[in-house]
Amino acid sequence: MKAMLLSLLLLGAAPSGPAPSSLPPEALGAPPLVDASPTAWSCTIDTLRAGKECVFEAEVPPAKGANTDVESANIKLLKDASRALCSEAVSIARDGTPDPKLVAVCERKYADVVGRCGIEGNTPVVDAKGRFAPEARACYRALSSVLQDVQLMASVASTCCECAARSQCPGNGESCYAAVSRQQAGPTTLACMDERCRDACSMMLPPSASIPRQSPSRGSPQHTDSAAL
């Protein structure tokens, strides 16, 4: 009996020393392989573009105080990505149709946020593998919010505001996107959109009967023709 127990103990004992190098990587006794590439949950430019939830797992050196060179590099890196991110955000929401004016709105809003994203040069905003640093969490969330707002504007307001600009409705231009997407357009603007851009703006317009309208003055022509879409 004692001999049997001793044999079992010897068989179950882990081998001493390193595993033989001849073992294939998939073998149970082979040393573990470390994959240092970003995981699928890392916060990167790609997750920012896609609006995905992510984890801030960058490997950055400990902060050594403010550094103007690092701060400038942080801001430049994010600004360089703005054109592509804004163009894609608008194009995806409009099924590939561009809207240069809305892209310009996005770039300006994005630049306003990036100006506060240098995190005082305490640490790089992304590491060597392109992962956002934990210290850049607020910056990342603010940039993501800009892109999401612009996608909403592109989805519900872009076509309407393009028609409003062609039809010379009041309140057109860059301010139109926010006003229409938030349903804050004034009564004069709504009346013009209802008369000239009903098809383009139907998603965001209230019923025609509920829109206040100014009585036309005597002798002034009434514009009732619809703009070509």
Coordinates of N, CA and C in Angstrom, one line a residue, residues 7-216:
S7 N 4.1 5.9 -5.4 CA 4.0 6.0 -6.9 C 3.1 7.0 -7.4
L8 N 1.9 7.1 -6.7 CA 0.9 8.1 -7.1 C 1.4 9.5 -6.9
L9 N 2.1 9.7 -5.7 CA 2.6 11.1 -5.4 C 3.7 11.5 -6.4
L10 N 4.5 10.5 -6.8 CA 5.6 10.8 -7.8 C 5.0 11.1 -9.2
L11 N 3.9 10.4 -9.5 CA 3.3 10.7 -10.8 C 2.6 12.0 -10.9
G12 N 2.0 12.5 -9.7 CA 1.3 13.7 -9.7 C 2.1 14.9 -9.4
A13 N 3.4 14.7 -9.1 CA 4.3 15.9 -8.8 C 4.6 16.7 -10.0
A14 N 4.6 18.0 -9.9 CA 4.9 18.9 -11.0 C 6.4 18.8 -11.3
P15 N 6.8 18.9 -12.5 CA 8.2 18.8 -12.8 C 9.0 20.0 -12.3
S16 N 10.1 19.8 -11.8 CA 11.0 20.9 -11.3 C 11.7 21.5 -12.4
G17 N 12.0 22.8 -12.3 CA 12.7 23.5 -13.4 C 11.8 23.9 -14.5
P18 N 12.4 24.7 -15.4 CA 11.6 25.2 -16.6 C 11.1 24.1 -17.5
A19 N 10.0 24.4 -18.2 CA 9.5 23.4 -19.1 C 10.4 23.2 -20.3
P20 N 10.5 22.0 -20.8 CA 11.4 21.8 -21.9 C 11.1 22.7 -23.1
S21 N 12.1 23.3 -23.7 CA 11.9 24.2 -24.8 C 11.3 23.5 -26.1
S22 N 11.4 22.2 -26.1 CA 11.0 21.4 -27.2 C 9.5 21.3 -27.3
L23 N 8.8 21.7 -26.2 CA 7.3 21.6 -26.2 C 6.7 22.6 -27.1
P24 N 5.7 22.2 -27.9 CA 5.0 23.2 -28.7 C 4.2 24.2 -27.8
P25 N 4.0 25.4 -28.4 CA 3.3 26.4 -27.6 C 1.9 26.0 -27.0
E26 N 1.2 25.1 -27.7 CA -0.1 24.8 -27.3 C -0.1 23.6 -26.2
A27 N 1.1 23.1 -25.9 CA 1.1 22.0 -24.9 C 0.8 22.5 -23.5
L28 N 0.2 21.6 -22.7 CA -0.1 22.1 -21.4 C 1.1 22.5 -20.5
G29 N 2.2 21.8 -20.8 CA 3.4 22.1 -20.0 C 4.2 23.3 -20.5
A30 N 3.8 23.8 -21.6 CA 4.6 24.9 -22.2 C 4.4 26.2 -21.4
P31 N 5.4 27.1 -21.4 CA 5.3 28.4 -20.7 C 4.2 29.2 -21.3
P32 N 3.5 30.0 -20.5 CA 2.4 30.9 -21.1 C 2.9 31.9 -22.0
L33 N 2.1 32.2 -23.0 CA 2.5 33.2 -24.0 C 1.7 34.5 -23.6
V34 N 2.4 35.6 -23.6 CA 1.8 36.9 -23.3 C 1.5 37.7 -24.6
D35 N 0.2 38.1 -24.7 CA -0.1 38.9 -25.9 C -0.3 40.3 -25.4
A36 N 0.7 41.2 -25.7 CA 0.6 42.5 -25.3 C -0.1 43.5 -26.2
S37 N -0.7 43.0 -27.2 CA -1.5 43.8 -28.1 C -2.8 44.3 -27.5
P38 N -3.4 45.4 -27.9 CA -4.6 45.9 -27.3 C -5.7 44.9 -27.3
T39 N -6.5 44.8 -26.3 CA -7.6 43.9 -26.2 C -8.8 44.5 -27.0
A40 N -9.8 43.7 -27.2 CA -11.0 44.2 -27.9 C -11.7 45.3 -27.1
W41 N -11.4 45.4 -25.8 CA -12.1 46.4 -25.0 C -11.3 47.6 -24.7
S42 N -10.1 47.8 -25.3 CA -9.3 49.0 -25.1 C -9.9 50.2 -25.7
C43 N -9.8 51.3 -25.1 CA -10.3 52.6 -25.7 C -9.3 53.1 -26.7
T44 N -9.7 53.1 -27.9 CA -8.8 53.6 -29.0 C -9.6 54.5 -29.9
I45 N -8.9 55.0 -30.9 CA -9.6 55.9 -31.9 C -10.7 55.1 -32.6
D46 N -10.5 53.8 -32.8 CA -11.5 53.0 -33.4 C -12.8 52.9 -32.6
T47 N -12.6 52.7 -31.3 CA -13.8 52.7 -30.4 C -14.5 54.0 -30.3
L48 N -13.7 55.1 -30.4 CA -14.2 56.4 -30.4 C -15.1 56.6 -31.6
R49 N -14.5 56.2 -32.7 CA -15.3 56.3 -34.0 C -16.6 55.5 -34.0
A50 N -16.5 54.3 -33.4 CA -17.7 53.5 -33.4 C -18.7 53.7 -32.3
G51 N -18.3 54.6 -31.3 CA -19.1 54.8 -30.1 C -19.3 53.7 -29.2
K52 N -18.3 52.8 -29.1 CA -18.4 51.6 -28.3 C -17.9 51.9 -26.9
E53 N -18.5 51.1 -25.9 CA -18.0 51.1 -24.6 C -16.6 50.4 -24.6
C54 N -15.7 50.9 -23.7 CA -14.4 50.4 -23.7 C -13.7 50.6 -22.3
V55 N -12.5 50.1 -22.2 CA -11.8 50.1 -21.0 C -10.5 50.9 -21.2
F56 N -10.1 51.8 -20.2 CA -8.9 52.6 -20.3 C -7.8 51.8 -19.7
E57 N -7.0 51.1 -20.6 CA -6.0 50.2 -20.1 C -4.6 50.5 -20.7
A58 N -4.4 51.7 -21.0 CA -3.1 52.1 -21.6 C -2.0 51.9 -20.6
E59 N -0.8 51.7 -21.1 CA 0.4 51.6 -20.3 C 1.2 52.8 -20.5
V60 N 1.2 53.8 -19.6 CA 1.9 55.0 -19.8 C 2.8 55.2 -18.6
P61 N 4.0 55.9 -18.8 CA 4.9 56.1 -17.6 C 4.3 56.9 -16.6
P62 N 4.7 56.8 -15.3 CA 4.2 57.7 -14.3 C 4.3 59.1 -14.6
A63 N 3.4 59.9 -14.2 CA 3.4 61.4 -14.4 C 4.6 62.0 -13.8
K64 N 5.3 62.9 -14.5 CA 6.4 63.6 -14.0 C 6.2 65.1 -13.9
G65 N 4.9 65.5 -13.9 CA 4.6 66.9 -13.9 C 4.3 67.4 -15.3
A66 N 3.9 68.7 -15.4 CA 3.5 69.3 -16.7 C 4.6 69.3 -17.6
N67 N 4.3 69.0 -18.9 CA 5.4 69.1 -20.0 C 4.7 69.6 -21.2
T68 N 5.2 70.8 -21.6 CA 4.5 71.5 -22.8 C 4.6 70.7 -24.0
D69 N 5.8 70.0 -24.2 CA 5.9 69.2 -25.4 C 4.9 68.0 -25.5
V70 N 4.7 67.4 -24.4 CA 3.7 66.3 -24.3 C 2.3 66.8 -24.5
E71 N 2.0 68.0 -23.9 CA 0.7 68.6 -24.1 C 0.5 68.9 -25.6
S72 N 1.4 69.5 -26.2 CA 1.3 69.8 -27.6 C 1.1 68.6 -28.5
A73 N 1.9 67.5 -28.2 CA 1.7 66.3 -28.9 C 0.4 65.7 -28.7
N74 N -0.2 65.8 -27.5 CA -1.5 65.2 -27.3 C -2.6 65.9 -28.1
I75 N -2.5 67.3 -28.1 CA -3.5 68.0 -28.8 C -3.4 67.8 -30.3
K76 N -2.1 67.8 -30.8 CA -1.9 67.5 -32.3 C -2.4 66.2 -32.7
L77 N -2.2 65.2 -31.9 CA -2.6 63.8 -32.3 C -4.2 63.8 -32.4
L78 N -4.9 64.4 -31.5 CA -6.3 64.4 -31.5 C -6.9 65.3 -32.7
K79 N -6.2 66.4 -32.9 CA -6.7 67.3 -34.0 C -6.5 66.6 -35.3
D80 N -5.4 65.9 -35.5 CA -5.1 65.2 -36.8 C -6.2 64.2 -37.1
A81 N -6.9 63.7 -36.1 CA -7.9 62.7 -36.3 C -9.3 63.3 -36.5
S82 N -9.4 64.6 -36.3 CA -10.7 65.2 -36.3 C -11.4 65.2 -37.7
R83 N -10.7 65.4 -38.8 CA -11.3 65.5 -40.1 C -11.9 64.1 -40.5
A84 N -11.1 63.0 -40.2 CA -11.6 61.7 -40.6 C -12.8 61.3 -39.7
L85 N -12.7 61.6 -38.4 CA -13.8 61.2 -37.5 C -15.1 62.0 -37.8
C86 N -15.0 63.3 -38.0 CA -16.2 64.0 -38.3 C -16.8 63.7 -39.7
S87 N -15.9 63.5 -40.7 CA -16.5 63.1 -42.0 C -17.2 61.8 -41.9
E88 N -16.6 60.8 -41.2 CA -17.2 59.5 -41.1 C -18.5 59.6 -40.3
A89 N -18.5 60.3 -39.2 CA -19.7 60.4 -38.4 C -20.9 60.9 -39.2
V90 N -20.7 62.0 -40.1 CA -21.7 62.5 -40.9 C -22.1 61.6 -42.0
S91 N -21.1 61.0 -42.7 CA -21.4 60.2 -43.8 C -22.1 58.9 -43.4
I92 N -21.7 58.3 -42.3 CA -22.4 57.1 -41.9 C -23.9 57.3 -41.6
A93 N -24.1 58.4 -40.9 CA -25.5 58.8 -40.5 C -26.4 59.1 -41.7
R94 N -25.7 59.6 -42.8 CA -26.5 60.0 -44.0 C -26.3 58.9 -45.1
D95 N -26.0 57.7 -44.8 CA -25.8 56.6 -45.7 C -24.9 57.0 -46.9
G96 N -23.8 57.6 -46.5 CA -22.7 57.9 -47.5 C -22.8 59.2 -48.1
T97 N -23.9 60.0 -47.9 CA -24.0 61.3 -48.5 C -23.3 62.4 -47.6
P98 N -22.4 63.1 -48.2 CA -21.6 64.1 -47.4 C -22.4 65.3 -47.1
D99 N -22.0 66.1 -46.1 CA -22.6 67.4 -45.8 C -21.4 68.2 -45.2
P100 N -20.7 68.9 -46.1 CA -19.5 69.7 -45.7 C -19.8 70.7 -44.6
K101 N -21.0 71.3 -44.6 CA -21.3 72.3 -43.6 C -21.4 71.7 -42.2
L102 N -22.0 70.5 -42.1 CA -22.1 69.8 -40.8 C -20.8 69.3 -40.4
V103 N -19.9 68.9 -41.3 CA -18.6 68.4 -41.0 C -17.8 69.6 -40.4
A104 N -18.0 70.8 -40.9 CA -17.3 72.0 -40.4 C -17.8 72.2 -39.0
V105 N -19.1 72.1 -38.7 CA -19.7 72.2 -37.4 C -19.0 71.2 -36.4
C106 N -18.9 70.0 -36.9 CA -18.3 68.9 -36.0 C -16.8 69.3 -35.7
E107 N -16.1 69.7 -36.7 CA -14.7 70.0 -36.5 C -14.5 71.1 -35.5
R108 N -15.3 72.1 -35.6 CA -15.2 73.2 -34.6 C -15.5 72.8 -33.2
K109 N -16.6 72.0 -33.1 CA -16.9 71.5 -31.7 C -15.9 70.6 -31.2
Y110 N -15.3 69.7 -32.1 CA -14.3 68.8 -31.7 C -13.0 69.5 -31.3
A111 N -12.7 70.6 -32.0 CA -11.5 71.4 -31.7 C -11.6 72.1 -30.4
D112 N -12.8 72.5 -30.0 CA -13.1 73.1 -28.7 C -12.8 72.2 -27.6
V113 N -13.2 70.9 -27.8 CA -12.9 69.9 -26.8 C -11.4 69.5 -26.7
V114 N -10.8 69.4 -27.9 CA -9.4 69.0 -28.0 C -8.5 70.0 -27.3
G115 N -8.9 71.3 -27.3 CA -8.1 72.3 -26.7 C -8.0 72.1 -25.2
R116 N -8.9 71.3 -24.6 CA -8.9 71.0 -23.2 C -8.4 69.6 -22.9
C117 N -7.8 68.9 -23.9 CA -7.4 67.5 -23.8 C -5.9 67.3 -23.7
G118 N -5.2 68.3 -23.5 CA -3.7 68.2 -23.4 C -3.4 67.5 -22.1
I119 N -4.3 67.4 -21.1 CA -4.1 66.9 -19.8 C -2.8 67.5 -19.2
E120 N -2.6 68.7 -19.5 CA -1.5 69.5 -19.0 C -0.1 68.9 -19.2
G121 N -0.1 68.0 -20.2 CA 1.2 67.3 -20.5 C 1.7 66.4 -19.5
N122 N 0.9 66.0 -18.5 CA 1.4 65.1 -17.4 C 1.7 63.7 -18.0
T123 N 1.0 63.3 -19.0 CA 1.2 62.0 -19.6 C 0.7 61.9 -21.0
P124 N 1.2 61.1 -21.9 CA 0.6 61.0 -23.2 C -0.8 60.6 -23.2
V125 N -1.6 61.1 -24.1 CA -3.1 60.8 -24.1 C -3.3 59.4 -24.6
V126 N -2.4 58.9 -25.4 CA -2.5 57.5 -25.8 C -1.1 56.8 -25.7
D127 N -1.1 55.5 -25.5 CA 0.2 54.9 -25.4 C 0.7 54.4 -26.7
A128 N 1.8 53.7 -26.8 CA 2.5 53.3 -28.0 C 1.6 52.4 -28.8
K129 N 0.6 51.7 -28.2 CA -0.3 50.8 -28.9 C -1.6 51.5 -29.3
G130 N -1.7 52.8 -29.1 CA -2.9 53.5 -29.5 C -4.0 53.5 -28.5
R131 N -3.8 53.1 -27.3 CA -4.8 53.0 -26.2 C -4.9 54.3 -25.4
F132 N -6.1 54.8 -25.2 CA -6.2 56.0 -24.4 C -5.8 55.8 -22.9
A133 N -5.1 56.7 -22.4 CA -4.7 56.7 -21.0 C -5.9 56.9 -20.0
P134 N -5.8 56.3 -18.9 CA -6.9 56.6 -17.9 C -7.1 58.0 -17.6
E135 N -6.0 58.8 -17.6 CA -6.1 60.2 -17.3 C -6.9 61.0 -18.4
A136 N -7.0 60.4 -19.6 CA -7.7 61.0 -20.7 C -9.2 60.6 -20.7
R137 N -9.7 60.0 -19.6 CA -11.1 59.5 -19.6 C -12.1 60.7 -19.9
A138 N -12.0 61.8 -19.2 CA -12.9 62.9 -19.5 C -12.8 63.4 -20.9
C139 N -11.6 63.5 -21.4 CA -11.4 64.0 -22.8 C -12.1 63.0 -23.8
Y140 N -11.9 61.7 -23.6 CA -12.5 60.7 -24.5 C -14.0 60.8 -24.5
R141 N -14.6 60.9 -23.3 CA -16.0 61.0 -23.2 C -16.6 62.3 -23.9
A142 N -15.8 63.4 -23.7 CA -16.3 64.7 -24.3 C -16.2 64.6 -25.9
L143 N -15.2 64.0 -26.4 CA -15.0 63.8 -27.8 C -16.1 62.8 -28.4
S144 N -16.4 61.8 -27.6 CA -17.5 60.8 -28.0 C -18.8 61.5 -28.0
S145 N -19.0 62.4 -27.1 CA -20.3 63.2 -27.0 C -20.5 64.1 -28.2
V146 N -19.4 64.7 -28.7 CA -19.4 65.6 -29.9 C -19.8 64.7 -31.1
L147 N -19.2 63.6 -31.3 CA -19.5 62.7 -32.4 C -20.9 62.2 -32.4
Q148 N -21.4 61.9 -31.2 CA -22.8 61.4 -31.1 C -23.8 62.5 -31.4
D149 N -23.5 63.7 -30.9 CA -24.4 64.8 -31.2 C -24.4 65.1 -32.7
V150 N -23.3 65.0 -33.4 CA -23.2 65.3 -34.8 C -23.9 64.2 -35.6
Q151 N -23.8 63.0 -35.2 CA -24.5 61.9 -35.8 C -26.0 62.1 -35.7
L152 N -26.5 62.6 -34.6 CA -27.9 62.9 -34.4 C -28.4 64.0 -35.4
M153 N -27.6 65.0 -35.4 CA -27.9 66.1 -36.4 C -27.9 65.7 -37.8
A154 N -26.9 64.8 -38.2 CA -26.9 64.3 -39.5 C -28.1 63.4 -39.8
S155 N -28.6 62.7 -38.9 CA -29.7 61.8 -39.1 C -31.0 62.5 -39.2
V156 N -31.3 63.5 -38.4 CA -32.6 64.1 -38.3 C -32.7 65.5 -38.8
A157 N -31.5 66.2 -39.0 CA -31.6 67.6 -39.4 C -30.9 68.0 -40.6
S158 N -29.9 67.2 -41.1 CA -29.1 67.6 -42.2 C -29.9 67.9 -43.5
T159 N -30.7 66.9 -43.9 CA -31.5 67.1 -45.1 C -32.4 68.3 -45.0
C160 N -33.0 68.5 -43.9 CA -33.9 69.6 -43.6 C -33.2 70.9 -43.7
C161 N -32.0 71.0 -43.1 CA -31.3 72.3 -43.1 C -30.7 72.6 -44.4
E162 N -30.4 71.6 -45.2 CA -29.9 71.9 -46.6 C -31.0 72.5 -47.4
C163 N -32.2 72.0 -47.3 CA -33.4 72.6 -48.0 C -33.7 74.0 -47.5
A164 N -33.6 74.2 -46.1 CA -33.9 75.5 -45.6 C -32.9 76.5 -46.1
A165 N -31.6 76.1 -46.3 CA -30.6 77.1 -46.8 C -30.9 77.4 -48.2
R166 N -31.3 76.4 -49.0 CA -31.6 76.7 -50.4 C -32.9 77.6 -50.6
S167 N -33.8 77.4 -49.6 CA -35.1 78.1 -49.7 C -35.0 79.5 -48.9
Q168 N -33.8 79.8 -48.4 CA -33.6 81.0 -47.7 C -34.6 81.2 -46.5
C169 N -34.8 80.1 -45.8 CA -35.6 80.2 -44.6 C -34.8 80.9 -43.5
P170 N -35.5 81.7 -42.6 CA -34.7 82.2 -41.5 C -34.2 81.1 -40.6
G171 N -33.1 81.4 -39.9 CA -32.6 80.4 -39.0 C -31.8 79.3 -39.7
N172 N -31.5 79.5 -41.0 CA -30.7 78.4 -41.7 C -29.2 78.6 -41.4
G173 N -28.4 77.8 -41.9 CA -26.9 77.9 -41.6 C -26.6 76.9 -40.5
E174 N -25.4 77.1 -39.9 CA -24.9 76.1 -38.9 C -25.9 76.0 -37.7
S175 N -26.5 77.1 -37.3 CA -27.4 77.0 -36.1 C -28.6 76.2 -36.4
C176 N -28.9 76.0 -37.6 CA -30.1 75.2 -38.0 C -30.0 73.7 -37.5
Y177 N -28.8 73.2 -37.5 CA -28.7 71.7 -37.1 C -29.0 71.5 -35.7
A178 N -28.5 72.3 -34.8 CA -28.9 72.2 -33.4 C -30.3 72.5 -33.1
A179 N -30.8 73.6 -33.8 CA -32.2 74.0 -33.5 C -33.2 72.9 -34.0
V180 N -33.0 72.3 -35.1 CA -33.9 71.3 -35.6 C -33.8 70.0 -34.8
S181 N -32.6 69.6 -34.6 CA -32.4 68.3 -33.9 C -32.9 68.3 -32.5
R182 N -32.9 69.5 -31.9 CA -33.4 69.7 -30.5 C -34.9 70.2 -30.5
Q183 N -35.4 70.4 -31.7 CA -36.8 70.9 -31.8 C -36.9 72.2 -31.1
Q184 N -36.0 73.1 -31.4 CA -36.0 74.5 -30.9 C -36.1 75.6 -31.9
A185 N -36.4 75.2 -33.2 CA -36.5 76.2 -34.2 C -37.7 77.1 -33.9
G186 N -37.5 78.4 -34.3 CA -38.5 79.4 -34.0 C -39.7 79.3 -34.9
P187 N -40.8 79.9 -34.6 CA -42.1 79.8 -35.4 C -41.9 80.2 -36.8
T188 N -41.2 81.3 -37.1 CA -41.0 81.8 -38.4 C -40.2 80.8 -39.3
T189 N -39.2 80.2 -38.7 CA -38.4 79.2 -39.3 C -39.3 77.9 -39.6
L190 N -40.0 77.5 -38.6 CA -40.9 76.3 -38.8 C -41.9 76.6 -39.9
A191 N -42.5 77.8 -40.0 CA -43.5 78.1 -41.0 C -42.9 78.0 -42.4
C192 N -41.7 78.5 -42.5 CA -41.0 78.5 -43.8 C -40.7 77.0 -44.2
M193 N -40.2 76.3 -43.2 CA -39.8 74.9 -43.5 C -41.1 74.1 -43.9
D194 N -42.2 74.4 -43.2 CA -43.4 73.7 -43.5 C -43.9 74.0 -44.9
E195 N -43.7 75.2 -45.4 CA -44.2 75.6 -46.7 C -43.3 75.2 -47.8
R196 N -42.0 75.3 -47.6 CA -41.0 75.0 -48.7 C -40.2 73.7 -48.6
C197 N -40.2 73.1 -47.4 CA -39.4 71.9 -47.2 C -40.1 70.9 -46.4
R198 N -41.4 70.8 -46.7 CA -42.2 69.8 -45.9 C -41.7 68.4 -45.9
D199 N -41.3 67.9 -47.1 CA -40.9 66.6 -47.3 C -39.5 66.4 -46.6
A200 N -38.6 67.3 -46.8 CA -37.3 67.2 -46.2 C -37.3 67.3 -44.7
C201 N -38.2 68.0 -44.1 CA -38.3 68.3 -42.7 C -39.4 67.6 -42.0
S202 N -40.1 66.7 -42.6 CA -41.3 66.1 -42.0 C -41.0 65.4 -40.7
M203 N -39.8 64.8 -40.6 CA -39.5 64.0 -39.4 C -39.5 64.9 -38.1
M204 N -39.1 66.2 -38.3 CA -39.0 67.0 -37.1 C -40.0 68.1 -37.0
L205 N -40.9 68.3 -38.0 CA -41.9 69.3 -38.0 C -43.1 68.9 -37.2
P206 N -43.7 69.9 -36.4 CA -45.0 69.6 -35.8 C -46.1 69.7 -36.9
P207 N -47.3 69.3 -36.5 CA -48.4 69.4 -37.5 C -48.6 70.8 -38.0
S208 N -48.9 71.0 -39.3 CA -49.0 72.3 -39.9 C -49.9 73.2 -39.1
A209 N -51.0 72.7 -38.7 CA -52.0 73.6 -38.0 C -51.5 74.2 -36.7
S210 N -50.5 73.5 -36.1 CA -50.0 74.0 -34.8 C -48.9 75.0 -34.9
I211 N -48.4 75.3 -36.2 CA -47.3 76.3 -36.4 C -47.9 77.7 -36.5
P212 N -47.4 78.6 -35.6 CA -47.9 80.0 -35.7 C -47.4 80.6 -37.0
R213 N -48.2 81.4 -37.6 CA -47.9 82.0 -38.9 C -48.2 83.5 -38.8
Q214 N -47.3 84.3 -39.4 CA -47.5 85.7 -39.5 C -48.5 86.0 -40.7
S215 N -49.4 87.0 -40.4 CA -50.3 87.4 -41.5 C -49.5 88.2 -42.5
P216 N -49.6 87.9 -43.8 CA -48.9 88.6 -44.8 C -49.4 90.0 -44.9

